[in-house]
Every structure is written in C-alpha cells, then in structure tokens.
Coordinates of C-alpha atoms and ligand atoms in Angstrom, one line a residue:
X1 CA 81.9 165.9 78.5
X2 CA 82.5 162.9 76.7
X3 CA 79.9 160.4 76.2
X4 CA 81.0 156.8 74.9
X5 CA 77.6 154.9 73.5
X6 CA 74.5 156.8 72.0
X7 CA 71.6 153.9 73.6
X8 CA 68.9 155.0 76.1
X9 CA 71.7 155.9 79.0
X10 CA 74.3 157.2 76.8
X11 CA 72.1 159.3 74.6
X12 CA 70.1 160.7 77.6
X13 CA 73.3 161.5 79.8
X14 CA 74.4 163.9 76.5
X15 CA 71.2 165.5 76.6
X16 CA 71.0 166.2 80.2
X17 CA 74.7 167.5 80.1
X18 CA 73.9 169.3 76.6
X19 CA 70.7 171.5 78.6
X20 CA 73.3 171.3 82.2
X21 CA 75.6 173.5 79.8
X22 CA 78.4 170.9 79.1
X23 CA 80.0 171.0 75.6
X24 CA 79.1 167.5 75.3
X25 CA 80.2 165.0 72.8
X26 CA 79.1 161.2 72.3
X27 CA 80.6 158.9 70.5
X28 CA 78.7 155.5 68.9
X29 CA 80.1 153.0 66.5
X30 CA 76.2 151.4 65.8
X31 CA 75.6 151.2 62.1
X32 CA 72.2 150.0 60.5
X33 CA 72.0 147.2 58.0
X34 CA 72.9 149.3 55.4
X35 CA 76.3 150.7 57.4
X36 CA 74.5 153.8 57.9
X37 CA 75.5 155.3 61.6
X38 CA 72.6 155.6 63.9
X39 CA 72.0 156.8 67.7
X40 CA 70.0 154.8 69.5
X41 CA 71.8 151.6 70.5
X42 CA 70.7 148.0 71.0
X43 CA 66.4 149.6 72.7
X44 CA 66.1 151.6 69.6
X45 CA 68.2 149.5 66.8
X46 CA 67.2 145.8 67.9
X47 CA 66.0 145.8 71.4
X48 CA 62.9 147.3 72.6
X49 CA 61.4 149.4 70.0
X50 CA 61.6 147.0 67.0
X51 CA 60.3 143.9 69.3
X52 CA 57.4 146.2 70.4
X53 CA 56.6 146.8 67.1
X54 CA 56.6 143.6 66.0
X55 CA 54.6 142.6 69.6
X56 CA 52.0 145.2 68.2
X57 CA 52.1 144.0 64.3
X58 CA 51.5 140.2 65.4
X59 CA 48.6 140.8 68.1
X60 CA 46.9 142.7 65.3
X61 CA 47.0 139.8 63.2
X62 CA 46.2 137.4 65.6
X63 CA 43.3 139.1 66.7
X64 CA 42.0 139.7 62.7
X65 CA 42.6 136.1 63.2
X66 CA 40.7 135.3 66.5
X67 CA 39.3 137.6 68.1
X68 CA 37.1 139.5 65.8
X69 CA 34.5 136.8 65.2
X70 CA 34.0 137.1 69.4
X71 CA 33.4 140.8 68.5
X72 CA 30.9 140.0 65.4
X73 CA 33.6 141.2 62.9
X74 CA 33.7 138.9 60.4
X75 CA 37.5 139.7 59.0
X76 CA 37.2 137.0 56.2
X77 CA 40.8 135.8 54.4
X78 CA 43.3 138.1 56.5
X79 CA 46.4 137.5 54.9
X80 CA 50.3 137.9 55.8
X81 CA 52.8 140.3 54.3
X82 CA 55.7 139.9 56.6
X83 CA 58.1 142.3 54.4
X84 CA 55.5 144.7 54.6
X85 CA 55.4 143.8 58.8
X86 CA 59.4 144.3 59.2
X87 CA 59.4 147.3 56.6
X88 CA 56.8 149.1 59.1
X89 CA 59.3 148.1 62.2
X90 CA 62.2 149.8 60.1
X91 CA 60.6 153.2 59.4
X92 CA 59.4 153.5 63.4
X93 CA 63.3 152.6 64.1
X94 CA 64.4 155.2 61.8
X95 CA 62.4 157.8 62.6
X96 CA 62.8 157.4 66.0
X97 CA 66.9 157.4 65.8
X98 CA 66.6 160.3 62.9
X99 CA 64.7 162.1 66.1
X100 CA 68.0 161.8 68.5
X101 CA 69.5 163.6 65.7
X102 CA 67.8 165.9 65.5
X103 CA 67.7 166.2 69.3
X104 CA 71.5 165.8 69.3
X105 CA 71.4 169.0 66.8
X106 CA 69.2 171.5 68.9
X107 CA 70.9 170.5 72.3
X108 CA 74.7 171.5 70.3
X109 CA 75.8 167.8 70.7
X110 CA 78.9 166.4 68.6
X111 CA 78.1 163.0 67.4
X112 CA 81.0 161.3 66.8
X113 CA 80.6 157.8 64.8
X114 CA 83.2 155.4 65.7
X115 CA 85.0 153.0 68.3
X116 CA 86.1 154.7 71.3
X117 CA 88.6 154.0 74.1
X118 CA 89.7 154.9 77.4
X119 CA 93.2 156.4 77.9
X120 CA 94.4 157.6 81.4
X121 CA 93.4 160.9 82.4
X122 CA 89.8 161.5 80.4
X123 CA 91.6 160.9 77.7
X124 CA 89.4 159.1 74.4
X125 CA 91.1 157.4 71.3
X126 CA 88.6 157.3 68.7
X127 CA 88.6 155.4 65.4
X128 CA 86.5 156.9 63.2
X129 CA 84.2 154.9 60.6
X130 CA 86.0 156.4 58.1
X131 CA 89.0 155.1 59.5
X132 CA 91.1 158.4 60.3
X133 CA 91.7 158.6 64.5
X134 CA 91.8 161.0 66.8
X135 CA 92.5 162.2 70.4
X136 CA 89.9 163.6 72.6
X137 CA 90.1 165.3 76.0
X138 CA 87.3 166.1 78.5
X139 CA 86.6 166.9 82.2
X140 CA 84.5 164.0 82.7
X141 CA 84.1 161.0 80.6
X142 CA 80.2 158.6 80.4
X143 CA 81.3 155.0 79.9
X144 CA 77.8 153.6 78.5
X145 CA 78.8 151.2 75.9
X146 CA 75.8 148.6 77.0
X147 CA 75.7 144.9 76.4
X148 CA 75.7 142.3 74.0
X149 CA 73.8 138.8 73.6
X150 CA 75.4 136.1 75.5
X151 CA 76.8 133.5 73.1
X152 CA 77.0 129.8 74.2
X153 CA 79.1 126.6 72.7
X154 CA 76.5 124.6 72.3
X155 CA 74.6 126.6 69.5
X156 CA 77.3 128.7 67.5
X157 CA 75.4 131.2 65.2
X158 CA 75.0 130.7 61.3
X159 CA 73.6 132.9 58.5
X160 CA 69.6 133.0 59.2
X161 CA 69.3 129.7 60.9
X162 CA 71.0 129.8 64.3
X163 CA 70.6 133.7 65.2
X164 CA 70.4 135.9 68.4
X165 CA 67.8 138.2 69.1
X166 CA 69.0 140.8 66.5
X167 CA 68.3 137.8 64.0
X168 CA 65.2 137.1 64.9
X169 CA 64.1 140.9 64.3
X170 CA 64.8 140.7 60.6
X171 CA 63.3 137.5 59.3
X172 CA 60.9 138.3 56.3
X173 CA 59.4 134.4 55.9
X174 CA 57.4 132.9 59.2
X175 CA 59.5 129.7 59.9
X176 CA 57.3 126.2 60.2
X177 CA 59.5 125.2 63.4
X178 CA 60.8 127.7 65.5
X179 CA 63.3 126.9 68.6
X180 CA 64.3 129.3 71.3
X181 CA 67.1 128.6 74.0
X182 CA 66.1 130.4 76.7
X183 CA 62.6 131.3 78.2
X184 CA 63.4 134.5 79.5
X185 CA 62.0 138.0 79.0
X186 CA 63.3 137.8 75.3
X187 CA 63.2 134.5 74.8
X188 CA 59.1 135.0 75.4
X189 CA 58.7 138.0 73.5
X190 CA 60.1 137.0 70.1
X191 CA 58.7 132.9 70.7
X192 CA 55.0 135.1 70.8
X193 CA 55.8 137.0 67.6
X194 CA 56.5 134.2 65.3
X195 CA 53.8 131.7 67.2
X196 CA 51.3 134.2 66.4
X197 CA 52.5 134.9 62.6
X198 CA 51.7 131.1 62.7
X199 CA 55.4 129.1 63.5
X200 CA 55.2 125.9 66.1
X201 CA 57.5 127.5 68.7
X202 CA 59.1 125.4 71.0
X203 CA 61.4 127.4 73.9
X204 CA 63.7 125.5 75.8
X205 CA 65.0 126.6 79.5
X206 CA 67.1 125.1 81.7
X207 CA 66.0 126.5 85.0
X208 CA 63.3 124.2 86.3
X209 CA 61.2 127.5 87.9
X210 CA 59.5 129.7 85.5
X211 CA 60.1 133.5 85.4
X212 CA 61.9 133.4 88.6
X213 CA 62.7 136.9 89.0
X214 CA 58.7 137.8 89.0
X215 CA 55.5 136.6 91.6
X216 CA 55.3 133.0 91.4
X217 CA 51.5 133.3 92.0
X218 CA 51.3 135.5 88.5
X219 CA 54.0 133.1 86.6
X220 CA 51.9 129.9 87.3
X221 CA 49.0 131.4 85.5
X222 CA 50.9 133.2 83.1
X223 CA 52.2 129.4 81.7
X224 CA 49.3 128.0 81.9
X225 CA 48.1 131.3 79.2
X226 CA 51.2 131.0 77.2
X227 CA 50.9 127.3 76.7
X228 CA 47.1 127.8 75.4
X229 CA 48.5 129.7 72.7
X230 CA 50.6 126.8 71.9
X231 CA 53.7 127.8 73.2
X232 CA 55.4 124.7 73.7
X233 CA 57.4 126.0 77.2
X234 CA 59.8 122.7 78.2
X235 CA 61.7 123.7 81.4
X236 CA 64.5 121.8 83.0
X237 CA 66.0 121.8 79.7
X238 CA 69.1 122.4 79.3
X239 CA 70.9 122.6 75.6
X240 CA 74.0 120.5 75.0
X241 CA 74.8 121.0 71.4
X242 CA 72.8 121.6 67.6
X243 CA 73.9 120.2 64.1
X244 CA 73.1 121.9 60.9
X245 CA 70.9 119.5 58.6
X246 CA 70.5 120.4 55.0
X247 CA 67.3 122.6 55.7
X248 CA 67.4 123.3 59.9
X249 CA 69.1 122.9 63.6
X250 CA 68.6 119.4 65.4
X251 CA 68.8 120.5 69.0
X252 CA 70.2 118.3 71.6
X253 CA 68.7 118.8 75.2
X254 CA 68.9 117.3 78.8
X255 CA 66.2 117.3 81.0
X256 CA 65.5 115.3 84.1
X257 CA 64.3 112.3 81.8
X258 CA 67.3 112.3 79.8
X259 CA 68.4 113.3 76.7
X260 CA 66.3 114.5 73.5
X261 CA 66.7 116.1 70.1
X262 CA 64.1 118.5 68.9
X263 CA 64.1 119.4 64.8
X264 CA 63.8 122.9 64.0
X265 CA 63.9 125.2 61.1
X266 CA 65.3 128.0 62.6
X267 CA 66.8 128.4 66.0
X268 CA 66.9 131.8 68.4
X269 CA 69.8 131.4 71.1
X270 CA 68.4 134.1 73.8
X271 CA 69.8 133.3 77.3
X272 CA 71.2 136.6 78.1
X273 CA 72.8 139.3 77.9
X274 CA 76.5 140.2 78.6
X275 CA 78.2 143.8 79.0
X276 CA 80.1 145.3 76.2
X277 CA 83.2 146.5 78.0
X278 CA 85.6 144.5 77.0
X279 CA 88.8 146.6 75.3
X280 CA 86.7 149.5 76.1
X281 CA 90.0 150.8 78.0
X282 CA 93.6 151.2 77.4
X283 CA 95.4 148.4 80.1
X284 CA 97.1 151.8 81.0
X285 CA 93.7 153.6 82.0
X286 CA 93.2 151.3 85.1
X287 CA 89.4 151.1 84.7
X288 CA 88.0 148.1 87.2
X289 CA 85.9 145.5 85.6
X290 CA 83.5 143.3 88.0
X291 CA 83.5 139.6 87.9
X292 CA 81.2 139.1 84.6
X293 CA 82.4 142.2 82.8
X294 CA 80.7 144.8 84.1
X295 CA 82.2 148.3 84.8
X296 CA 82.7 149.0 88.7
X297 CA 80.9 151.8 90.1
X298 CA 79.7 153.3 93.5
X299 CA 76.2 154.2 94.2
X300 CA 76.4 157.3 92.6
X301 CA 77.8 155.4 89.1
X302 CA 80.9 156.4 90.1
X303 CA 83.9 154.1 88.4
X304 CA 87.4 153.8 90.4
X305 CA 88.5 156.8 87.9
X306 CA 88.3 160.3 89.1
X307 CA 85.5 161.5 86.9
X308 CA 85.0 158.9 85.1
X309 CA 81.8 157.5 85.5
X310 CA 79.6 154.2 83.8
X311 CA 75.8 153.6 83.4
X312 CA 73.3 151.5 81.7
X313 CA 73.9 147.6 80.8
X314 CA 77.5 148.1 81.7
X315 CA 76.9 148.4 84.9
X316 CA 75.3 146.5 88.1
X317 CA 71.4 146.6 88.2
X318 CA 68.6 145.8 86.0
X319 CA 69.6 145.4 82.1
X320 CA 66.5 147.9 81.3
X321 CA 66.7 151.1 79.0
X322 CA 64.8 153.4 81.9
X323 CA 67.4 152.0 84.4
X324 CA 69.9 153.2 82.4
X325 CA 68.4 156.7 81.2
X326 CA 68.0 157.4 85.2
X327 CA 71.5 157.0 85.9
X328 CA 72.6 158.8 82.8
X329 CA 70.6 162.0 84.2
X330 CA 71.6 161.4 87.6
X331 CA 75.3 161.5 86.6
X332 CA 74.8 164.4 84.5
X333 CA 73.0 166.5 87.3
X334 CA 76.0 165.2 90.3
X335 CA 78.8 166.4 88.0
X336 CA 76.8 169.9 87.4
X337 CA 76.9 169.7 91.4
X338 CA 73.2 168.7 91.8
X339 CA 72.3 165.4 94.7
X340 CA 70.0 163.4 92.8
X341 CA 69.2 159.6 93.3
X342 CA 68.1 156.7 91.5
X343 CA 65.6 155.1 93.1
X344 CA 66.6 151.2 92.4
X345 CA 63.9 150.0 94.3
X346 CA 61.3 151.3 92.4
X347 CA 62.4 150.0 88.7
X348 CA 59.4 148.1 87.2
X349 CA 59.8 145.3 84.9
X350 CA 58.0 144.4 82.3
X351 CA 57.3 141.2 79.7
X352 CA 55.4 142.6 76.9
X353 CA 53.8 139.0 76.4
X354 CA 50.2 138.8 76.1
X355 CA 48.5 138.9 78.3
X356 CA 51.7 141.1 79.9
X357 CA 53.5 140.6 83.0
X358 CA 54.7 144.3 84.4
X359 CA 56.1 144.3 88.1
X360 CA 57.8 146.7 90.7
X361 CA 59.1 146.2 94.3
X362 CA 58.9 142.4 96.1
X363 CA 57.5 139.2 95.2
X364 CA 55.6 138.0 97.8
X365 CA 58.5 135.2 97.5
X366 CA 61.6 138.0 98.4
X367 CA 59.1 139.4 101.2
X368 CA 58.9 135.6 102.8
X369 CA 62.6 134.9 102.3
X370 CA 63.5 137.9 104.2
X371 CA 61.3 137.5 106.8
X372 CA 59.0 140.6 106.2
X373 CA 55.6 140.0 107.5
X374 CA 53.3 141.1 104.9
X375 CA 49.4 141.5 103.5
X376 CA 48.3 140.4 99.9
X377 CA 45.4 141.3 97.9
X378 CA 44.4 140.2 94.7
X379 CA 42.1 141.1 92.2
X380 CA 41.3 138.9 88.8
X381 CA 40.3 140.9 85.2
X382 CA 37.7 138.6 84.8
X383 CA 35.8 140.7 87.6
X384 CA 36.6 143.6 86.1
X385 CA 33.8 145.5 83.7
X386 CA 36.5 146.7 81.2
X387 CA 38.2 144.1 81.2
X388 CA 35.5 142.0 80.2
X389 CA 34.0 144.8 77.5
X390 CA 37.6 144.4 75.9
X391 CA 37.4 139.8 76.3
X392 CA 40.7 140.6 78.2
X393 CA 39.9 138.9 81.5
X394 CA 43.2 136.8 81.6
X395 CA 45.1 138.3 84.7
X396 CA 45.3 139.7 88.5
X397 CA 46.5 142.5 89.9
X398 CA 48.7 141.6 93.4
X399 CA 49.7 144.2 96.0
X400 CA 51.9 143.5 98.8
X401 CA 52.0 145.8 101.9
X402 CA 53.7 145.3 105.2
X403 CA 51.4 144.2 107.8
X404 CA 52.7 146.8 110.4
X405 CA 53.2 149.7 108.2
X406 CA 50.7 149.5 105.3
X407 CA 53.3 150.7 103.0
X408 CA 52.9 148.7 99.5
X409 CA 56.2 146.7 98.8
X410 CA 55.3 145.2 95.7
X411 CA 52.8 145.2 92.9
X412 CA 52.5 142.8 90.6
X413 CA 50.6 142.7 87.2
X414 CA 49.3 140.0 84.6
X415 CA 47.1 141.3 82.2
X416 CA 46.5 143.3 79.1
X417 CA 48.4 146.8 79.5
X418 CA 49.7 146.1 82.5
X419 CA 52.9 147.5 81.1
X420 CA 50.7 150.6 81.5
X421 CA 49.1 150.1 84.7
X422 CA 52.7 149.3 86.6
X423 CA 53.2 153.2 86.2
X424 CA 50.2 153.7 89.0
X425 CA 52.2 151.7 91.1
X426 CA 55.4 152.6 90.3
X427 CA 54.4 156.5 91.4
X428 CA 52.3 155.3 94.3
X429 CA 55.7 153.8 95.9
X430 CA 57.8 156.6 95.0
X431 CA 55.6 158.7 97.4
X432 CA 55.7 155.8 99.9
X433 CA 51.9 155.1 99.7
X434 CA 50.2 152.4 101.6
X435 CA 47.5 150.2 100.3
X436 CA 44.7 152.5 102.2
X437 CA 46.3 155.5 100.2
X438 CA 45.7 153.7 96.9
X439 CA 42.0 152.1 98.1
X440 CA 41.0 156.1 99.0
X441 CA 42.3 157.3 95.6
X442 CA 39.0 157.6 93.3
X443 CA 39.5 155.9 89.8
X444 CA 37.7 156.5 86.8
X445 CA 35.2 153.4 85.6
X446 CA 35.3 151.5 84.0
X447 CA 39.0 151.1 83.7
X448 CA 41.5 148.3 84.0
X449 CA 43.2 150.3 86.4
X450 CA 40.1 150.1 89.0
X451 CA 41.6 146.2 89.0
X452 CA 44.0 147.8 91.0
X453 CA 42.0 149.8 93.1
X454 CA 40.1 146.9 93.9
X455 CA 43.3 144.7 94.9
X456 CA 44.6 147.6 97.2
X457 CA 41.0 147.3 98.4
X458 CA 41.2 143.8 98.7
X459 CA 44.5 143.8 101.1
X460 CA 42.0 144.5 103.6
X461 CA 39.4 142.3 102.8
X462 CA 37.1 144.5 101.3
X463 CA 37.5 144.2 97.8
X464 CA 33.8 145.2 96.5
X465 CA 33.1 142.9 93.4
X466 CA 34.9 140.2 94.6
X467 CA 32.6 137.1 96.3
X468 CA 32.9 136.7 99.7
X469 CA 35.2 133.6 100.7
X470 CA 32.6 130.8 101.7
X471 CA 32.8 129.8 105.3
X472 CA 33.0 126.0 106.3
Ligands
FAD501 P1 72.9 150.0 74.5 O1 71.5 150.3 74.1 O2 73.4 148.6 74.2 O3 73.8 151.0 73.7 C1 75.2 151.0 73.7 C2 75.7 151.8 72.5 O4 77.1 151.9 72.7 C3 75.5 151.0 71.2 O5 75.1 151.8 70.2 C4 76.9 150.4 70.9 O6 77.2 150.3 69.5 C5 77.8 151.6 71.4 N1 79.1 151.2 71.8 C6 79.6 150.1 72.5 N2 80.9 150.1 72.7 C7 81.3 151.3 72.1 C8 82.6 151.8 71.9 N3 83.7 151.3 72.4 N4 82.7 153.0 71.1 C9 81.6 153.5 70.6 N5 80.4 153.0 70.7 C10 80.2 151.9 71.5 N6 64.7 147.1 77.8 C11 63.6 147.7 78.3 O7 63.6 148.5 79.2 N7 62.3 147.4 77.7 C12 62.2 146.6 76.7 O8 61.1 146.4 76.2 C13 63.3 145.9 76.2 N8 63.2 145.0 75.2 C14 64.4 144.5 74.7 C15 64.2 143.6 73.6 C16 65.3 143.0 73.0 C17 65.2 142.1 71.9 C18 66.6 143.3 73.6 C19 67.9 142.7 73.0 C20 66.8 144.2 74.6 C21 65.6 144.8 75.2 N9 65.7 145.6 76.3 C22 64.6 146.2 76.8 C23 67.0 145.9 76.9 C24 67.5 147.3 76.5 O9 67.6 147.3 75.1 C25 68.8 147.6 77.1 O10 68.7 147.6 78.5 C26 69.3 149.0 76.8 O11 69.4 149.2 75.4 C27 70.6 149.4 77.4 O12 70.9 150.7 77.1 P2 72.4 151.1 77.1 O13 72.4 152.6 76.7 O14 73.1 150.8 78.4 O15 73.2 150.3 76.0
AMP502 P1 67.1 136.2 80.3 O1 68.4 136.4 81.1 O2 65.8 136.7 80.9 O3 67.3 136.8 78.9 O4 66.9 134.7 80.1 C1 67.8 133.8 79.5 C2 67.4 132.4 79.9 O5 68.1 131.4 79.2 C3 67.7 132.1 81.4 O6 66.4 131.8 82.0 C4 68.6 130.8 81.4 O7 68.3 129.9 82.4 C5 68.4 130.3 80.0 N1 69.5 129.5 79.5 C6 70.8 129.8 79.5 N2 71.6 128.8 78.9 C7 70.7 127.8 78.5 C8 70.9 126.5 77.8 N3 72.1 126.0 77.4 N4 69.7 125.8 77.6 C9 68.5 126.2 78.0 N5 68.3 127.4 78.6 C10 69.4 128.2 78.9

C-alpha cells in the first residue's frame, strides 16, 4: 500500500492498512517553519488543532477579562503574552505530529518525506526532500493529498499583512484593525481569536445570507451574539481589490449601497478552500479530475483507476478531518475485503465560535425545500440549570423529526460545547432514533445535554421547564 499525504485521512488510511496487515508506506512533503518534516497535514499543522488552541488560549483571556468579576473573581491587571500564546499552540502541534510518529513506528509504517506522483499502473515517483528520487510500486495506491486556501485576485498575499489562514496562526503582536474576506467557518474562528486578544475585526462576506449551510433559526441568533462581541459582520460585501499603504491594506468592497474602502492593519483572505491535486499525476496515469479539482471517485472512494483510490479534501463531501479519516478506514477495510460504509448523512459540523454552532442531518430549511413534512422542538440554555450555573445561557438546542415517522432528521446546536453535545445526536441518528427514543433516554442533571433532552421533549409539546405558549 501506498499512501500519498500524512493529514487526518491519509495518516488514518496507513494505520488502518498497517493493523489490516499491508506493508504500508505514506508519503508527505509537509515541513514545519523550521523545514522540519511533520505528519499531520493542514488539521494538525495549521488547521484544526492550532486554531483550537488558540480558540481555547483567547476564551481564557477573555473571560480573566470579563467574566470573572460575574463569578466574584476579581482577576486584577491580566496581561497578554502572545509569543508565549503561539509558543503553547506549537508544542500541542508538535507533540501531537511527534505522536503519528510514533504511531507510524509501532504500526511498521515507512514515512517517506517528499512530493509524490502518480504513474500508470500504481506506480509512485517520489522526490525526496533531500532531493534524490525514486520509484515505488504497490498493489493499491491512497490519493489523500487534501486542499489548499483558495486564493483570489483581488487580495494577492504579502509578507504578514495580507495572509491566509496559515498566516493568521502565527502572528505574535494583536493587530489594531483586523480585516477578514470571508465570514465562513474560518473566517469566524480566527476574526474571534484576534477580537478577543483585543483587535477591531471587521469580516467581510459577499453572500447576503449568513452561515447558509447551517439552521437559519440558530444563525439569526448566532449574529446577533457575534456582533455583541464587536464583531463587525458586513454581508453582501463583496471584495474588489486592496492596496498596500505604508503601514496596512485599504480594502475596496461592493455592497448593495455601492462601493466602500475599509483601512486595515492586517488582512486574512479566508473564502475557501480548494483541493490540492493538481500535478498530483503523470498526464500518462489517466487519473479524472471533477470540475473544481477534485479527484473522481465512486461511493466507495473508488477513482477511475483500478485500485487506486482518493479520500479526504480531495474528494467530494464535506472538507472536514473526520470526513476524511472515515473514508480513509473505509478504504483500508474494502481493499482487505471488508463492506464498510461511510455514513455521509450523519457528518456533524461544527463552528468552534463562542457560543459554538455544531450541527448534523437537515436544516429545517433542506427539510421544507424538499418537501419533507416535519416536527421541531426547541429548547433555549437560558432555561437550563447548568447552563445558567456556568452564565452560558446564549443558545438552543433544535431537533427536527419527520412528522409520520418520528425519526430525528436534524439536530441543531448553538451554545457553549455544543461541539460536544452534537456527538449525542450524531449516535442517536446512527441507530435511527426518533425524538420519543431520545425524550425516554434518562440524562444526568444538571447537564447541558438535558437541553437536549428537553428539545426532543419539546417536539411533542411537552418540554417540562419551558412556559406554556399563552393562548389568545
Ligand atoms: P490535509 O490535512 O490537507 O493533508 C494533506 C497532506 O498531503 C499534507 O500534509 C500535504 O503536504 C500532503 N501532500 C499534498 N500533496 C502531496 C504530494 N503530491 N506528495 C506528498 N505529500 C502531499 N476540520 C475539522 O474537521 N474541524 C476543524 O475544527 C477544522 N478547523 C480548521 C481550521 C483551519 C484554519 C483550517 C485551514 C482547516 C480546518 N479544518 C477543520 C479542515 C481540515 O483541516 C481538513 O478538512 C483536513 O485537514 C483534511 O484532511 P486531509 O487528510 O484530506 O488533507
Ligand atoms: P468557507 O467556504 O466556509 O471557508 O467560507 C468562505 C466565504 O468567503 C464564503 O462564504 C464566500 O461567500 C466568501 N467570499 C468568497 N470570495 C469573497 C470576496 N471576494 N469578498 C467577500 N467574501 C467572499
């Protein structure tokens, strides 16, 4: 077995053909800022394990900040050491890829650092770091080489001031005026680090709906939240170019007023991501490429090579690190002859914004467009007794079952944790539970999750600390 790209799918599809009893090798060309080689990919090098950690290091500060005195601490001076912050981030993110190493070692994995690329028949040039190259053969070959950040004219990167999500990882001074193209999942995440290490951060998205891959009903309230922490959201605004000044970006935007300029210090361009397949094979290996990039596989992640197969963020689906971990098992256990599935209907999505918005299955929006006739109930933290113990009432849970079945389509989550909480749903649809299933379950108290207890409860109108709806 041959594995091209060590991230969450291409490291996990070694493993699983490492313990399946493949001689398994996986080749990665990431290096770290100091060109040392690292495992991992884009979630653990500069995706979702720094950002958490940042996510983590910011809330702390902004609740030394405001949220102790609620609590009667009184935190005095609490003071900023952001190379301190970003040295912290580094040593999780090197651990953690020092720990696929080690993994790599006791599952008998090669790791080979360099570029590979596709010949015909499971053939793989690599160019090694060094810069020696050789030929490898295998059985099967894993295509996950992942994705990149989507780059656009209009805001050309340069040195620290116009960067891309990596960029915006590494900073070790809080900017006065921070911009961000793009109000997206990343777009949100980084814009709620640096507003709470104190910059004025002002995101700018072109679509005119907010978040519209998640519940509508959840979104509203969650820009109402993120605008109360002074996160100046502006949609319907769409970037047309940026000039350099001596010390920032002037951004140039259209809305449906006109034009503007906005003057920043620093400027994240976040509005996407875009797979990383290109040259990835030989004109003479035949691989198909989908419109937009991305490698062309069956349902089963086959490609249109015989065993040759492609997961992750090069392929169709969710660009999410457990979407891509699935598939790189499922592959591993269909070539050692197993039937397993991945269950794309159950992938939960989450925004680790705070409060956070964590999702699986329909919005009640997707339910109505396709005609499904459905029940919703909803239940708010603020009538929950944890969640006002913790002063984290901002939120609802949603769940969305079919009217004639019962069977939960959707759940939907704003609140604190509520990347947490999704898992309860997530395994309650797997078994194909219906709301009743989840209202019978018994939940410990007093726990966030009993918010979701109490929405399952409320899809049939008998949510118990919720106040009855006044008649008229
Ligand atoms: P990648 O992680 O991109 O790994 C691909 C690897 O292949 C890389 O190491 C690359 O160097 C290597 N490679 C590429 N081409 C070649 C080649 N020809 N030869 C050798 N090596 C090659 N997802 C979540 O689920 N949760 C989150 O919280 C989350 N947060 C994110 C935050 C940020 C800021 C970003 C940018 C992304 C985030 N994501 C998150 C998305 C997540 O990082 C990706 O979905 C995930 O990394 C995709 O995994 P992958 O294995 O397909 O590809
Ligand atoms: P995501 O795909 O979740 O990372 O979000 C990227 C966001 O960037 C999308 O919501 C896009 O609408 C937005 N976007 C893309 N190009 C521009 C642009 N030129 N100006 C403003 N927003 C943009």
């Amino acid at each position: 077995m041959i594995v091209i790209g060590a991230g969450p799918a291409g490291y996990v599809a070694a493993i699983r053909c490492a313990q399946l009893g493949m001689k398994t090798a996986c080749i990665d060309e990431w290096r770290d800022h100091q060109g040392v080689p690292a495992l991992g990919g884009t979630c653990l090098n500069a995706g979702c394990i720094p950002s958490k950690a940042l996510l983590e290091s910011s809330e702390f500060y902004a609740r030394l900040r405001e949220a102790a005195a609620h609590h009667g601490i009184v935190a005095g001076e609490v003071a900023l050491d952001v190379p301190a912050m970003m040295a912290r981030k580094d040593t999780v993110v090197h651990d953690l890829t020092e720990g696929i190493a080690t993994l790599f070692r006791s599952n008998g994995i090669d790791w080979i650092q360099g570029h590979g690329r596709l010949l015909p028949e499971r053939k793989v040039h690599v160019t090694l770091h060094g810069g020696d190259e050789r030929t490898l053969a295998a059985g099967h070959v894993i295509l996950a080489t992942g994705s990149l950040p989507v780059a656009i004219e209009a805001a050309p990167l340069h040195a620290d001031r116009i960067v891309d999500s990596s960029g915006a990882l590494e900073w070790t001074s809080v900017p006065r005026r921070l911009g961000i193209i793009g109000a997206g999942v990343i777009g949100l995440e980084l814009g709620s680090v640096w507003r709470r290490l104190g910059a004025e951060v002002t995101l700018l998205e072109a679509q005119t709906v907010f978040l519209a891959m998640a519940d509508q009903q959840l979104t509203r309230s969650a820009l109402v939240l993120f605008r109360k922490q002074a996160l100046d959201i502006r949609l319907g605004a769409l970037v047309k170019s940026t000039r350099l000044t001596d010390d920032g970006v002037v951004i140039e935007y259209q809305d449906a007023d006109g034009m503007h300029t906005l003057a920043v210090d620093r400027l994240v361009v976040a509005v996407g991501r875009t797979p990383c397949t290109r040259g990835l094979a030989s004109a003479e290996a035949g691989l198909l490429l989908d419109e937009g990039g991305f490698i062309h596989v069956d349902e089963h992640c086959a490609t249109n090579l015989p065993g040759v197969y492609a997961i992750g963020d090069a392929v169709r689906g969710p660009m999410l690190a457990h979407k891509g971990s699935e598939e790189g098992i499922a592959v591993a256990e269909r070539i050692a002859g197993q039937s397993p599935e991945v269950n794309y209907e159950r992938i939960a999505s989450v925004i680790y914004t705070q409060p956070e918005i964590a999702w699986v299955g329909k919005t009640e929006e997707a339910l109505k467009q396709a005609g499904i006739d459905y029940r919703s109930g909803v239940f708010p933290f603020l009538a929950s007794g944890r969640a006002r113990a913790m002063h984290e009432t901002d939120g609802m849970v949603k769940v969305l079952s079919d009217a004639a079945t019962d069977r939960v389509l959707g759940v939907h989550i704003l609140g604190s944790h509520a990347s947490e909480l999704i898992g309860q749903a997530v395994i309650a649809m797997e078994f194909d539970g219906s709301s009743e299933d989840i209202a019978r379950t018994v939940f410990a108290h007093p726990t966030l999750s009993e918010a979701l207890h109490e929405a399952a409860l409320a899809v049939g109108k008998r949510a118990l600390h919720l106040l009855k709806p006044r008649r008229s």
